[in-house]
């Protein structure tokens, strides 16, 4: 077993979990060259510190390739900001929602299985109470995603 600083172990452990959060503790311990107890302790500490706040699913390449994505820039009426954001967050096709500076207030990253569904989704976002206007850009190819 290798002895290393806890911070170094945490960084390596987080990298392994980001690549595959389903790896079991024995595999993680072997990959890191430490005991299972060390891995358990690190994970519990990282969860307690809220460095790790959940585990997620990464979509398969084939499924991911079939999704149509768009960035939707959204300009809101000032008094409706919170309620409109709440409505956007309930839409399962909204994969990300970001507050931004500039002419628009938000950028939503939306995903749909086909063009017709994307069109319906863009219409639904534009029709939300509190939305002044939207501008959408369909993502044609992903060049880098980390």
Coordinates of C-alpha atoms in Angstrom, one line a residue:
X1 CA 0.0 0.0 0.0
X2 CA 1.2 3.5 -0.9
X3 CA 1.2 6.4 1.6
X4 CA 0.3 9.7 0.2
X5 CA -1.1 13.0 1.3
X6 CA -4.9 12.9 1.8
X7 CA -5.4 15.8 -0.7
X8 CA -3.5 13.8 -3.4
X9 CA -5.6 10.7 -2.7
X10 CA -8.8 12.7 -2.8
X11 CA -7.9 14.2 -6.3
X12 CA -7.1 10.7 -7.7
X13 CA -10.2 9.2 -6.1
X14 CA -12.4 12.0 -7.5
X15 CA -10.9 11.4 -11.0
X16 CA -11.7 7.7 -10.8
X17 CA -15.3 8.3 -9.6
X18 CA -15.8 10.9 -12.3
X19 CA -14.8 8.3 -14.9
X20 CA -17.0 5.6 -13.4
X21 CA -19.0 6.3 -10.2
X22 CA -20.1 2.7 -10.0
X23 CA -16.7 1.3 -9.4
X24 CA -16.7 -0.7 -6.1
X25 CA -14.4 0.2 -3.2
X26 CA -12.1 -2.8 -3.8
X27 CA -11.4 -1.7 -7.4
X28 CA -10.8 1.9 -6.3
X29 CA -8.5 0.7 -3.5
X30 CA -6.5 -1.4 -6.0
X31 CA -6.3 1.4 -8.5
X32 CA -5.1 3.8 -5.9
X33 CA -2.8 1.4 -4.1
X34 CA -4.4 2.0 -0.7
X35 CA -6.6 0.0 1.6
X36 CA -10.4 -0.3 1.2
X37 CA -10.7 1.4 4.6
X38 CA -8.8 4.4 3.3
X39 CA -11.2 4.7 0.3
X40 CA -14.2 4.4 2.5
X41 CA -12.9 7.1 4.8
X42 CA -12.1 9.4 1.9
X43 CA -15.5 9.0 0.3
X44 CA -17.3 9.5 3.7
X45 CA -15.2 12.7 4.3
X46 CA -15.8 14.0 0.8
X47 CA -19.5 13.5 1.2
X48 CA -19.6 15.1 4.6
X49 CA -17.6 18.1 3.2
X50 CA -20.1 18.2 0.3
X51 CA -17.3 17.8 -2.2
X52 CA -19.3 14.8 -3.4
X53 CA -23.0 15.6 -3.3
X54 CA -24.3 12.8 -5.5
X55 CA -23.6 10.2 -8.1
X56 CA -24.9 10.3 -11.7
X57 CA -25.4 8.5 -14.9
X58 CA -23.2 9.1 -18.0
X59 CA -25.1 8.3 -21.2
X60 CA -23.7 5.9 -23.7
X61 CA -22.1 7.3 -26.8
X62 CA -24.7 5.9 -29.2
X63 CA -27.6 7.3 -27.2
X64 CA -25.9 10.6 -26.7
X65 CA -25.2 10.9 -30.4
X66 CA -29.0 10.5 -31.2
X67 CA -29.9 13.5 -28.9
X68 CA -30.4 16.9 -30.5
X69 CA -29.2 19.7 -28.3
X70 CA -29.6 23.5 -28.3
X71 CA -28.6 26.5 -26.3
X72 CA -31.6 28.7 -25.6
X73 CA -30.8 32.2 -24.5
X74 CA -33.7 33.5 -22.5
X75 CA -34.6 37.1 -21.7
X76 CA -37.0 37.4 -18.8
X77 CA -39.3 40.1 -17.5
X78 CA -37.7 41.2 -14.2
X79 CA -40.6 40.4 -11.9
X80 CA -41.1 36.9 -13.1
X81 CA -37.5 35.7 -12.9
X82 CA -37.8 33.3 -10.0
X83 CA -41.1 31.7 -11.1
X84 CA -39.9 31.3 -14.7
X85 CA -36.7 29.6 -13.5
X86 CA -38.7 27.2 -11.4
X87 CA -40.8 26.3 -14.4
X88 CA -37.7 25.7 -16.5
X89 CA -36.3 23.4 -13.8
X90 CA -39.3 21.2 -14.0
X91 CA -38.8 20.4 -17.7
X92 CA -36.9 17.1 -18.0
X93 CA -35.4 18.1 -21.3
X94 CA -33.6 21.1 -19.7
X95 CA -30.2 19.6 -19.0
X96 CA -28.6 22.8 -17.7
X97 CA -29.7 26.3 -16.7
X98 CA -27.2 29.1 -16.3
X99 CA -27.6 32.7 -15.2
X100 CA -25.5 35.0 -17.4
X101 CA -24.6 38.6 -17.8
X102 CA -25.5 40.7 -20.8
X103 CA -28.6 41.2 -22.9
X104 CA -30.1 37.8 -21.9
X105 CA -30.7 36.5 -18.4
X106 CA -30.4 32.7 -18.8
X107 CA -29.0 30.0 -21.0
X108 CA -30.8 26.7 -21.0
X109 CA -29.2 23.6 -22.5
X110 CA -32.0 21.5 -23.8
X111 CA -32.0 17.9 -25.2
X112 CA -34.6 16.2 -27.4
X113 CA -34.7 12.8 -29.2
X114 CA -35.8 14.4 -32.5
X115 CA -36.3 17.7 -34.2
X116 CA -40.1 17.8 -33.7
X117 CA -39.7 17.4 -30.0
X118 CA -37.0 20.1 -29.9
X119 CA -39.3 22.4 -31.8
X120 CA -42.1 21.8 -29.3
X121 CA -39.8 22.3 -26.4
X122 CA -38.5 25.6 -27.8
X123 CA -42.1 26.7 -28.3
X124 CA -43.0 25.7 -24.7
X125 CA -40.0 27.7 -23.3
X126 CA -41.0 30.8 -25.4
X127 CA -44.6 30.5 -24.1
X128 CA -43.6 30.4 -20.4
X129 CA -45.0 33.3 -18.4
X130 CA -42.2 35.7 -17.7
X131 CA -40.2 35.0 -20.9
X132 CA -39.8 38.1 -23.0
X133 CA -37.9 36.5 -25.9
X134 CA -35.6 33.6 -26.7
X135 CA -32.8 32.9 -29.2
X136 CA -31.8 29.3 -29.9
X137 CA -28.8 27.7 -31.4
X138 CA -28.8 24.0 -32.3
X139 CA -25.5 22.3 -31.4
X140 CA -24.2 20.5 -34.5
X141 CA -21.1 18.8 -33.0
X142 CA -19.4 18.5 -29.6
X143 CA -15.7 19.3 -30.0
X144 CA -14.8 19.0 -26.3
X145 CA -16.8 18.0 -23.2
X146 CA -15.2 17.4 -19.8

